[in-house]
Coordinates of C-alpha atoms and ligand atoms in Angstrom, one line a residue:
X1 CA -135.0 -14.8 -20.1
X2 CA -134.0 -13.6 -23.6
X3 CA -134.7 -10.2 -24.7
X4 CA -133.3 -9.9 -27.6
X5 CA -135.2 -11.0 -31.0
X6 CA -132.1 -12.5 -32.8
X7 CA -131.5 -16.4 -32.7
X8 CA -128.6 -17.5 -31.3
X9 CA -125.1 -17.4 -33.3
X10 CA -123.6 -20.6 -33.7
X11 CA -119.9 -21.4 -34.7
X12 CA -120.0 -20.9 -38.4
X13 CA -117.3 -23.6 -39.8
X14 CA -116.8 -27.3 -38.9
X15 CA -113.2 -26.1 -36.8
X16 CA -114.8 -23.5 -35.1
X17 CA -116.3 -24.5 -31.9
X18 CA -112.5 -26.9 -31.6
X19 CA -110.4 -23.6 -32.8
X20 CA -112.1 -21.6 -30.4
X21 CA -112.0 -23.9 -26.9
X22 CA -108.3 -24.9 -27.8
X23 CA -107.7 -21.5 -28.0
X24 CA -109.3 -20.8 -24.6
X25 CA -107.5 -23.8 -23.0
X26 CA -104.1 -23.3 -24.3
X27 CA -102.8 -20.3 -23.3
X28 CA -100.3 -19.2 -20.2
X29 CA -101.6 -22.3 -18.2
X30 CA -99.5 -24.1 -20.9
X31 CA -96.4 -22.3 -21.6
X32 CA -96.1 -20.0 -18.4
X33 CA -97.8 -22.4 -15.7
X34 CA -97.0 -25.9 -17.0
X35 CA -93.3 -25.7 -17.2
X36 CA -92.7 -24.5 -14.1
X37 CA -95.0 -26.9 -11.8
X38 CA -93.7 -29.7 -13.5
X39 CA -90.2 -28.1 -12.7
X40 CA -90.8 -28.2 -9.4
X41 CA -92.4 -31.2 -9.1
X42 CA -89.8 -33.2 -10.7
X43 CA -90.6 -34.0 -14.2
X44 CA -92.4 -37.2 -16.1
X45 CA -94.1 -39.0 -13.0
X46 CA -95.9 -35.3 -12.3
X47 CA -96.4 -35.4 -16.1
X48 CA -97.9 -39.0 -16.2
X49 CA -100.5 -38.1 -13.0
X50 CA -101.4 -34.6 -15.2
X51 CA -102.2 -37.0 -17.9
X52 CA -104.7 -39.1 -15.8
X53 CA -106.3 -36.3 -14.3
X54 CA -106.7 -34.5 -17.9
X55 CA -109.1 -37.5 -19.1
X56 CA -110.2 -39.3 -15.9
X57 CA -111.5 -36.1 -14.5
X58 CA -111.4 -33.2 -17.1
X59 CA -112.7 -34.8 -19.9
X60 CA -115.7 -35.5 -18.3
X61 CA -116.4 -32.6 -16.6
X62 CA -115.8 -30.5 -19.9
X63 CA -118.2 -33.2 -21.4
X64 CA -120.8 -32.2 -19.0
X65 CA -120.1 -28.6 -19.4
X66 CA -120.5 -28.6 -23.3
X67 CA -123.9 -30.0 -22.9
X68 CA -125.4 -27.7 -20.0
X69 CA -124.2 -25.3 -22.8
X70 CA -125.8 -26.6 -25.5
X71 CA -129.1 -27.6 -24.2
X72 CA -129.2 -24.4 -21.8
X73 CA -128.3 -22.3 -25.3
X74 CA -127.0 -19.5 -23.3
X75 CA -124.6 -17.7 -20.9
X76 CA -123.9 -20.0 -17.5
X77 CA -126.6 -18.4 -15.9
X78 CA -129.3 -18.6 -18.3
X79 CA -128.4 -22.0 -19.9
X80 CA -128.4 -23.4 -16.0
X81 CA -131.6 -22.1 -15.2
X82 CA -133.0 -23.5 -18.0
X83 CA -132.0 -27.1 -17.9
X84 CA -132.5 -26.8 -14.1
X85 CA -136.4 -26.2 -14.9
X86 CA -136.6 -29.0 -17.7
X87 CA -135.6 -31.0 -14.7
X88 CA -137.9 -29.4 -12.5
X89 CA -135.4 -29.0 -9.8
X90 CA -135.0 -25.9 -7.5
X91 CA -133.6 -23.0 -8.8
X92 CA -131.0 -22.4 -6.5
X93 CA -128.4 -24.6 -8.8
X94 CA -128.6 -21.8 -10.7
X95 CA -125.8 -20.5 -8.4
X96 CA -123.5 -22.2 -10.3
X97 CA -124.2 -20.5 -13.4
X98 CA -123.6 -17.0 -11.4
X99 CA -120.3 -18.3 -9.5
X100 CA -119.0 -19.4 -12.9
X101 CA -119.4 -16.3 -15.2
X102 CA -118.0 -14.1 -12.2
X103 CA -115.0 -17.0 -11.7
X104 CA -114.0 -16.3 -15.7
X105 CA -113.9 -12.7 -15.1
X106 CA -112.0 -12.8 -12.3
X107 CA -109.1 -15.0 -13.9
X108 CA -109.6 -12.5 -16.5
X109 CA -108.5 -9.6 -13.7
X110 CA -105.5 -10.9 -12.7
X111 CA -104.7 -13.1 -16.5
X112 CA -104.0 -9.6 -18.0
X113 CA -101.4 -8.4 -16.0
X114 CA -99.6 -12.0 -16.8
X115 CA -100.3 -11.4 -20.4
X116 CA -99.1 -8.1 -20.1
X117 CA -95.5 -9.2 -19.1
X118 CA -95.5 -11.3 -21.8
X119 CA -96.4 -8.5 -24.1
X120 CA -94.0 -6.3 -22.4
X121 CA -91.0 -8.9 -22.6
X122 CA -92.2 -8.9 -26.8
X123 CA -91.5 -5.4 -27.2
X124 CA -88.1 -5.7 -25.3
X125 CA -86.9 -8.5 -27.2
X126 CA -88.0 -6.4 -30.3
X127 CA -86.2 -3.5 -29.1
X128 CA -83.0 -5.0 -27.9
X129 CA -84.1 -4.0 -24.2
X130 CA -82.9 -7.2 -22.5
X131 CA -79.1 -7.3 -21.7
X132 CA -77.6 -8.6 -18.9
X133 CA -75.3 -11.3 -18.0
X134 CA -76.3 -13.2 -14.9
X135 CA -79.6 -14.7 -13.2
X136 CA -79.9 -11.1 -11.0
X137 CA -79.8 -8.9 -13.9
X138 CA -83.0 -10.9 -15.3
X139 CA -84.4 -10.1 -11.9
X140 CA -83.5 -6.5 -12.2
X141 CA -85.1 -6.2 -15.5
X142 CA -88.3 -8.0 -14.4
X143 CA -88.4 -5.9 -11.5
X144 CA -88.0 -2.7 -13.4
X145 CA -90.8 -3.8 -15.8
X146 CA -92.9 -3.9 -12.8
X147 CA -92.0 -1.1 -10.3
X148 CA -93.7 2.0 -12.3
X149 CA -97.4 1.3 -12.3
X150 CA -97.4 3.2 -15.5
X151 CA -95.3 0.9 -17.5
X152 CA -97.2 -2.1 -16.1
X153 CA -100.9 -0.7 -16.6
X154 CA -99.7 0.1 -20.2
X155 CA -99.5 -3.0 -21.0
X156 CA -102.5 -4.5 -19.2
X157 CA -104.8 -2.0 -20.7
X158 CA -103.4 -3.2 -23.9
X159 CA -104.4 -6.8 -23.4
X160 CA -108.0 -5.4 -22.2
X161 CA -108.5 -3.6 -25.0
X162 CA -107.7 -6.1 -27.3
X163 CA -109.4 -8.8 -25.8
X164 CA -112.6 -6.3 -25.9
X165 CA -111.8 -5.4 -29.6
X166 CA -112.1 -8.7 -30.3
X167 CA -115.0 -10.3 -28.5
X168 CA -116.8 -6.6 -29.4
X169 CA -116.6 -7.8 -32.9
X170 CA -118.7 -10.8 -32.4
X171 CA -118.9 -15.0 -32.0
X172 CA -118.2 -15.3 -35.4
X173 CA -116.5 -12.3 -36.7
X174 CA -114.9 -11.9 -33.5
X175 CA -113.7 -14.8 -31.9
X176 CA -113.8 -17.4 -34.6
X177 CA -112.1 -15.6 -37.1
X178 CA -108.9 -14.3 -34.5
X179 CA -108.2 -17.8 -33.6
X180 CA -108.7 -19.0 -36.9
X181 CA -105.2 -17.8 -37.8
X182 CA -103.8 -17.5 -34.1
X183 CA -104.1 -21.1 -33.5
X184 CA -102.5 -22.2 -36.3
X185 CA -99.5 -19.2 -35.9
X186 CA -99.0 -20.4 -32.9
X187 CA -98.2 -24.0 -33.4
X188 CA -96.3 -23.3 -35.9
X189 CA -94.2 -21.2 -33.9
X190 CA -93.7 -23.4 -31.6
X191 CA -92.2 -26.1 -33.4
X192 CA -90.0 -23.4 -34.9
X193 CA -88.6 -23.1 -31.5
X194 CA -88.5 -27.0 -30.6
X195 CA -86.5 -27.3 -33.9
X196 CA -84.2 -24.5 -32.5
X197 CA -83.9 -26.3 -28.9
X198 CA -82.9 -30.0 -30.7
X199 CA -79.9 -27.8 -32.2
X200 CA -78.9 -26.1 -28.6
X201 CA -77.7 -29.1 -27.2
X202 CA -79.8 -29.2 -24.1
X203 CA -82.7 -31.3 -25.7
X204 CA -81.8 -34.8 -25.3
X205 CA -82.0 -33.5 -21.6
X206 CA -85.2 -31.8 -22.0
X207 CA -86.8 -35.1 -23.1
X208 CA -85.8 -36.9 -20.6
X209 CA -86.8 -34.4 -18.3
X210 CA -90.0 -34.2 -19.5
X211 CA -90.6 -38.3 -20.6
X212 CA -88.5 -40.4 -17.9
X213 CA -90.7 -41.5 -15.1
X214 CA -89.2 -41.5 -11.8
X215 CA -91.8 -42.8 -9.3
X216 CA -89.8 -41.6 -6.8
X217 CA -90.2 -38.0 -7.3
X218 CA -93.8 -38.1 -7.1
X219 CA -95.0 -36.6 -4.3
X220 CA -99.2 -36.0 -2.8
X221 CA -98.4 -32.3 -3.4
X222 CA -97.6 -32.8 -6.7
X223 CA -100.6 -35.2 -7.4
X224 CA -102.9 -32.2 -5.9
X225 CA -101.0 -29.4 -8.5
X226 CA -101.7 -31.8 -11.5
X227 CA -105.3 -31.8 -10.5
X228 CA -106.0 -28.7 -9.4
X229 CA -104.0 -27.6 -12.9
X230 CA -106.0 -29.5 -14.9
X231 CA -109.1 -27.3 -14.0
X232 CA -107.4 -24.5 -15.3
X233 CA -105.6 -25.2 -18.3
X234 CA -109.0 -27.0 -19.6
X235 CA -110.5 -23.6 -18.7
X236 CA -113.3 -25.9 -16.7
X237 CA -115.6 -23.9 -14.4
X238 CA -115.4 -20.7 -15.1
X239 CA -118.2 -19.9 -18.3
X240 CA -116.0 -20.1 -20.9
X241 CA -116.3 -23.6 -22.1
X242 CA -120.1 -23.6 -21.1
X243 CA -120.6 -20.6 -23.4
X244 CA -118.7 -21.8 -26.3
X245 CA -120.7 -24.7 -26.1
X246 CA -124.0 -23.1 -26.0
X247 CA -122.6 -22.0 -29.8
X248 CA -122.2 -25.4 -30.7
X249 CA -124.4 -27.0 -33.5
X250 CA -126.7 -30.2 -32.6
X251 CA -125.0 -32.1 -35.1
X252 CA -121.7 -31.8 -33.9
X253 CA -120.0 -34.7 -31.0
X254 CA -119.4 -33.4 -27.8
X255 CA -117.2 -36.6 -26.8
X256 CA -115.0 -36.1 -29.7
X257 CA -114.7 -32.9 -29.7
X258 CA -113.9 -32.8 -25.3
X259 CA -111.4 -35.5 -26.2
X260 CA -109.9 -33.4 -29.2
X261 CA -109.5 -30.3 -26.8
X262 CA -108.0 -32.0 -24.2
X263 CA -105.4 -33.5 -26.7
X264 CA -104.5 -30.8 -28.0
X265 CA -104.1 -28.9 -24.8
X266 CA -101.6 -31.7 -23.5
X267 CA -99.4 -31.7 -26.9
X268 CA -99.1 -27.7 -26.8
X269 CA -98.2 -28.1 -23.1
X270 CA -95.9 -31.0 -23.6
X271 CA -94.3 -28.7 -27.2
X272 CA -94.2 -26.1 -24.7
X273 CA -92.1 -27.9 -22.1
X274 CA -89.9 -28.9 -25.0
X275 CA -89.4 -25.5 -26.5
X276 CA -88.4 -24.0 -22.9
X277 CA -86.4 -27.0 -21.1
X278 CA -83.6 -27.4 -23.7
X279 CA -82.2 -23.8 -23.6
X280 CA -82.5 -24.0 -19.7
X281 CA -80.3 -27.2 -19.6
X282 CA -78.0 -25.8 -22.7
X283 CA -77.1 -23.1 -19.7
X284 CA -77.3 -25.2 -17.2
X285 CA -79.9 -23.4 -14.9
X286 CA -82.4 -24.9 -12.5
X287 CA -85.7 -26.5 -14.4
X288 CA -87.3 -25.7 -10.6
X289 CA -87.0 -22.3 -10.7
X290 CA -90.4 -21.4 -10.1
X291 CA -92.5 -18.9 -11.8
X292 CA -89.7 -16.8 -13.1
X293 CA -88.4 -19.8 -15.3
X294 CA -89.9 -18.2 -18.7
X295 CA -89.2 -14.5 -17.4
X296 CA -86.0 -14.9 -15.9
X297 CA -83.6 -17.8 -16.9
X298 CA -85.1 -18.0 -20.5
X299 CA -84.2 -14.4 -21.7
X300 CA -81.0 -15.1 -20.1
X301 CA -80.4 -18.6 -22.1
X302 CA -81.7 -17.1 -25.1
X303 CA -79.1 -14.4 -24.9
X304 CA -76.1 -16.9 -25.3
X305 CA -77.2 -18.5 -28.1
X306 CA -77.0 -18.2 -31.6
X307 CA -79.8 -16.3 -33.1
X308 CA -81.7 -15.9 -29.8
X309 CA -83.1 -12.7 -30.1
X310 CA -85.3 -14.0 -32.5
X311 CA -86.3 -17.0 -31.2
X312 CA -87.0 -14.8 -27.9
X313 CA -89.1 -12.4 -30.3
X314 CA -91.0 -15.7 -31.7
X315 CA -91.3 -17.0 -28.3
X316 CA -93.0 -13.9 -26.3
X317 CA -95.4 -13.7 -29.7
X318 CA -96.6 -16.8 -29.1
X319 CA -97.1 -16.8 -25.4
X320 CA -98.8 -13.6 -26.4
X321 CA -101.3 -15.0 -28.4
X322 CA -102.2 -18.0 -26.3
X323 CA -102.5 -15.7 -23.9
X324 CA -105.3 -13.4 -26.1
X325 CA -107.0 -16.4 -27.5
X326 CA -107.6 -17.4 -23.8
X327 CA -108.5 -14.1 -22.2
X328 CA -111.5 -14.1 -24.8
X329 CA -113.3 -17.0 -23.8
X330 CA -113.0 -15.8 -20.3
X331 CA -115.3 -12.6 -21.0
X332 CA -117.7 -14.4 -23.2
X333 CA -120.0 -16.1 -20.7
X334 CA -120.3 -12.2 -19.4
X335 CA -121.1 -10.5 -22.5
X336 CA -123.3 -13.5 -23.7
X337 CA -125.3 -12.7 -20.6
X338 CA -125.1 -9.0 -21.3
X339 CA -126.3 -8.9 -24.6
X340 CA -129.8 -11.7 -23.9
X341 CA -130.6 -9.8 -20.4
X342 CA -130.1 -6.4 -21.3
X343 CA -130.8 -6.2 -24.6
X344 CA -127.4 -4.7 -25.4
X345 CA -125.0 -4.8 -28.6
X346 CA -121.6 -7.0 -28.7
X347 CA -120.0 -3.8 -29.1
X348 CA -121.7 -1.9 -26.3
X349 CA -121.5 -4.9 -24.2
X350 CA -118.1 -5.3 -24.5
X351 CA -117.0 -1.7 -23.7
X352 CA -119.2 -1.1 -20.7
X353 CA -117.6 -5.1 -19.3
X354 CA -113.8 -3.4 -20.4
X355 CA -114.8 -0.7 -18.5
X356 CA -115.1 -3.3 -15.0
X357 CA -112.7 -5.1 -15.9
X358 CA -109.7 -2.7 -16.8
X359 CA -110.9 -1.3 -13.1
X360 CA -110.2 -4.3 -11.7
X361 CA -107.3 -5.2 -13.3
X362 CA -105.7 -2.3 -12.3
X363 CA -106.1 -3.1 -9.1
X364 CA -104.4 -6.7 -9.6
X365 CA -101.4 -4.9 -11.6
X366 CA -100.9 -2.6 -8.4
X367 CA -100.0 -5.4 -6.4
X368 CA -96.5 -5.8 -8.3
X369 CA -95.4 -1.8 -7.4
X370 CA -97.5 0.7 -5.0
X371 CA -100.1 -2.0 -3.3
X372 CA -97.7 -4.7 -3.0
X373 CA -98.5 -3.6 0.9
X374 CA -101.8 -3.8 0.7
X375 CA -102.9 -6.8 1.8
X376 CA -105.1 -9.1 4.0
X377 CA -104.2 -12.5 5.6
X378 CA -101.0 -12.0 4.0
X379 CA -102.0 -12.2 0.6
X380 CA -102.6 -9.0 -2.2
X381 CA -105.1 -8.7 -4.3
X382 CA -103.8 -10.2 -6.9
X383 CA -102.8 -13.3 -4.8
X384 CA -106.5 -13.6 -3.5
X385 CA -108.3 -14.0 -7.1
X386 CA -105.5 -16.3 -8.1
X387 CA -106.4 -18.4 -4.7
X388 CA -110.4 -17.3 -4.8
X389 CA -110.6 -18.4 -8.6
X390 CA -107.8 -21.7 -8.9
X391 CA -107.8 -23.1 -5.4
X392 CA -112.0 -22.7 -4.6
X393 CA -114.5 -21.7 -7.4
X394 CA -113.0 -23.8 -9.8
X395 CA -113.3 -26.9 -7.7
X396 CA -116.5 -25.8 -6.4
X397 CA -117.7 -24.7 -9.7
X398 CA -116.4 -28.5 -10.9
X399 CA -118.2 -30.0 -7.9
X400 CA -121.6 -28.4 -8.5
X401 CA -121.6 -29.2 -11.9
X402 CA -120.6 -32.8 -11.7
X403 CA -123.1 -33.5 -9.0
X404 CA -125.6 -31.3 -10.8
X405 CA -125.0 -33.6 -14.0
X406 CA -125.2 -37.5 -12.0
X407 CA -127.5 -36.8 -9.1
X408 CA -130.1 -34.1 -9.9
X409 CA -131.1 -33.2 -13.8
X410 CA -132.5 -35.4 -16.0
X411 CA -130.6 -38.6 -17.1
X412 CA -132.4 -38.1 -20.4
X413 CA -130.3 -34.7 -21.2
X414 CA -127.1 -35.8 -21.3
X415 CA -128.4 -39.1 -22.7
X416 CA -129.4 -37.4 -25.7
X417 CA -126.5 -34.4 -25.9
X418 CA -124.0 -36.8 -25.4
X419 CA -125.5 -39.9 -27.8
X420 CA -122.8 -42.2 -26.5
X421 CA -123.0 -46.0 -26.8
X422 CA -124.2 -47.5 -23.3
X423 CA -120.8 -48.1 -22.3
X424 CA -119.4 -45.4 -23.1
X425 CA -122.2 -43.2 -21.4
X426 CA -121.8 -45.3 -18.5
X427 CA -118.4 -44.6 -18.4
X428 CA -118.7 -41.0 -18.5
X429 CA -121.2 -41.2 -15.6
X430 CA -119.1 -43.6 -13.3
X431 CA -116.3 -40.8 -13.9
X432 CA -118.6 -37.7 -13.1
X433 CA -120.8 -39.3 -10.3
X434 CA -117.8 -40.3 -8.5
X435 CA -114.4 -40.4 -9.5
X436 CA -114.6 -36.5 -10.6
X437 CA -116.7 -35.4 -7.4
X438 CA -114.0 -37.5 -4.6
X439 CA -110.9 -36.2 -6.7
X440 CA -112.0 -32.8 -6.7
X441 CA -112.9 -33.2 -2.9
X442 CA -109.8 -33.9 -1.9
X443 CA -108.1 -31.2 -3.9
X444 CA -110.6 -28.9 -2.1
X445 CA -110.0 -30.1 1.3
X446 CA -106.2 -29.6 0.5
X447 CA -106.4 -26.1 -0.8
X448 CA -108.7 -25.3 2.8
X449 CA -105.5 -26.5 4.7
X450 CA -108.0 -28.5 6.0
X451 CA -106.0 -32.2 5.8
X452 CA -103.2 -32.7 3.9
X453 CA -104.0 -36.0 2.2
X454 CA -101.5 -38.4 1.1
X455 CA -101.7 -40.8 -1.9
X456 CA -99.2 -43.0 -0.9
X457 CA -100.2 -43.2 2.8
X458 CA -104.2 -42.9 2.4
X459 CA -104.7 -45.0 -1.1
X460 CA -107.1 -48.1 0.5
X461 CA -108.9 -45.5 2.8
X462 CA -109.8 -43.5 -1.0
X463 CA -110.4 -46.6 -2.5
X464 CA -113.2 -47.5 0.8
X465 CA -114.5 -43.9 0.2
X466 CA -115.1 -44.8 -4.0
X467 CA -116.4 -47.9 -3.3
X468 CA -118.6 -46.2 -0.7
X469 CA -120.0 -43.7 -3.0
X470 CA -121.0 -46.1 -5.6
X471 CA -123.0 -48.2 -3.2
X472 CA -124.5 -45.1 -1.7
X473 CA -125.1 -43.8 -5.3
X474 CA -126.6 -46.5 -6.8
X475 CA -128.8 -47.4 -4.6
X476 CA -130.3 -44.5 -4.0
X477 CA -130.7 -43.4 -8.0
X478 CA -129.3 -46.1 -9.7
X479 CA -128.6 -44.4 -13.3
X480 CA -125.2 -46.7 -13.9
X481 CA -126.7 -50.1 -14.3
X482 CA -129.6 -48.7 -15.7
X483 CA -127.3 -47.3 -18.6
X484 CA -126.1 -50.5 -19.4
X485 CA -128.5 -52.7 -19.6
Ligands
LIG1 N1 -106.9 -22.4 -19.9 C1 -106.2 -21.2 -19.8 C2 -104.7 -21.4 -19.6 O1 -104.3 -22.6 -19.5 O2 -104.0 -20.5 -19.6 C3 -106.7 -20.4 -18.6 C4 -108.2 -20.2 -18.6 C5 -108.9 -19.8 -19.7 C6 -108.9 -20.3 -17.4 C7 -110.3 -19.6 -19.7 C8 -110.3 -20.1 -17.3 C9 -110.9 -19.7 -18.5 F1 -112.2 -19.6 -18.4

């Protein structure tokens, strides 16, 4: 249901629906989350299975995602229902549209305290704030920038209001035009700071770090983070690529332009890993340090080298600005639905979702100083929309939508959004009827503590469950042969 008279915006230059969903999926994923994981999980074999799980499985799904988008034409919940009814199906898929928008706005809750820090550790580096000489002074200072709620809802608040500010502004105005510079700032920082790490003397270590594949160090754990990662760093499930999409001329390909997200996502993570690792190994500090690596050791590597203050300034800018150009997208599928359900303006919209949000972001930046106690199942509230959102609505959120795109809507949809060649669309349908939906199973029934499924150990029993599926599948709606013929 639309109430508002106005037709829908649409991205107004040929880079601006790419700009835009780079922007949303590069962001701390990339530079905070990506460094560390693959850290801990031992370097190029984790990268290699990230790779394979970015275009087996997230390609796809963000394939399917832009077209609900652009056939629906609206937020999650409206473009959902609609294609839902062009199919004539049962209106309770339209679940998935709600779980979705709320699934962005969480992230959103507990993404600006994180983008806060990084904010924070800007200004410091700006203002000469960070000394210190050893790994626990970096902890001290973290700390400190933590304890007083004060100092740390400052800076949330400031992330809120700027995300608002911008996404107040408009589709076009707003969010097209910020990360029509940011985007381009930011790579160009970054190779700024790769440049500086192949003079620190830690790079040739860095690359192979990052590049040498070790089939040793893989481990099933490390196979679920990739996956589970790739959700969110594609920014899959949770409204924001949906809505984009639903902004996204007819003319334009939603293959090529999935593919070109997803690319560009991997090289900024991959830059990012390359900007980061060499001043870690120059000092010769743990890669697996966890997620204090950019916090912690990097202010402290940065510190010994030449010039470092202002590489650290350049560095916390840009993690600031992937941070921003992602927390937009993440409110978008709300104020889309705002503004068509209840007829109000971007500007009001965006104020009265602030409002909620900054309410329960506050919340989520208590957990680091007065509610670190408060807590349930052993976990704060910030900890519980990290879990709720990562470890079960996005895979849920993935599932539905992948089942909801090969079993139950209309073949002829995607047929036509996509406008693949027959192999190519078949493709694409092998990967979301059931490669996507058993990958994303197991993730899920890992992140229950249900099973703890190993690759190594459990490979022919997976293989019998694909093989299983297709069978199943195809006999009881056979779309794939159908596609090829
Ligand atoms: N893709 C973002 C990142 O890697 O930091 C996170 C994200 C953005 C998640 C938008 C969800 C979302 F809707």
């Amino acid at each position: 249901m639309t109430t508002s008279q106005q037709p829908r915006a649409q991205w107004l230059g040929r880079w601006g629906f790419l700009l835009a969903a780079t922007g949303s999926a590069v962001g701390l994923g990339n530079i905070w989350k990506f460094p560390y994981i693959t850290g801990e999980f031992g370097g190029g074999a984790f990268v290699l299975v990230y790779l394979v799980c970015i275009f087996a499985v997230g390609v796809p799904v963000m394939m399917t995602e832009i077209s609900l988008g652009r056939r629906g034409r609206g937020s999650p919940v409206d473009a959902i229902r609609r294609v839902i009814h062009e199919s004539g199906r049962g209106s309770l898929w339209s679940l998935l549209g709600w779980m979705g928008m709320l699934c962005g706005f969480m992230v959103l809750s507990f993404y600006v305290v994180v983008a806060g820090w990084s904010f924070s550790y800007l200004w410091k580096m700006l203002s000469g704030g960070i000394t210190g000489s050893s790994v626990d002074d970096m902890v001290a200072v973290f700390s400190a920038n933590n304890q007083s709620p004060l100092n740390l809802g400052f800076w949330s608040t400031l992330v809120t209001l700027a995300t608002m500010f911008i996404v107040g502004k408009g589709v076009q105005k707003g969010i097209e035009k910020s990360v029509g510079w940011m985007m381009p700032g930011l790579v160009l920082m970054l190779l700024l700071l790769i440049i500086y790490g192949a003079f620190s003397g830690g790079f040739g270590e860095a690359v192979h770090f990052l590049f040498a594949f070790d089939a040793g160090s893989l481990s099933s754990a490390g196979m679920l983070a990739a996956l589970g990662h790739a959700f969110f760093t594609l920014s899959l499930a949770s409204g924001a690529i949906l809505t984009y999409g639903s902004y996204l001329p007819s003319s334009a390909s939603i293959g090529r332009t999935a593919i070109g997200v997803a690319i560009a996502d991997t090289v900024v993570a991959l830059m990012a890993g390359l900007a980061i690792f060499p001043a870690i190994f120059a000092n010769g500090m743990d890669p697996g340090e966890g997620p204090g690596l950019i916090f912690m050791s990097l202010p402290l590597a940065f510190q010994s080298m030449p010039l470092g203050t202002l590489f650290g300034v350049l560095f916390f800018a840009m993690l600031s600005m992937a941070a921003l150009t992602s927390s937009i997208s993440m409110i978008e599928a709300t104020l889309s639905w705002l503004c068509d359900n209840k007829g109000l303006s971007r500007p009001q919209a965006a104020w009265g979702a602030g409002i909620v949000l900054w309410l329960v972001s506050t919340l989520a930046m208590l957990s680091f100083n007065v509610g670190a106690d408060w807590t349930l199942f052993g976990k704060n509230f910030f900890d519980w929309l990290d879990y709720l959102t990562s470890r079960l609505m996005m895979p849920l959120g993935g599932l539905g939508m992948v089942v909801l795109a090969g079993f139950v809507l209309k073949g002829e949809i995607f047929r036509k959004e996509l406008a693949l060649s027959p192999l190519m669309h078949a493709v694409w349908l092998f990967m979301v009827r059931y490669v996507s939906p058993l990958g994303i199973l197991v993730v899920f029934i890992d992140a229950l503590g249900l099973y703890q499924v190993s690759f190594a150990a459990h490979w022919p029993w997976l293989l019998a469950i694909l093989v299983a599926m297709v069978v199943a599948g195809e006999l009881s709606s056979p779309r794939l042969a159908r596609t090829l013929r």
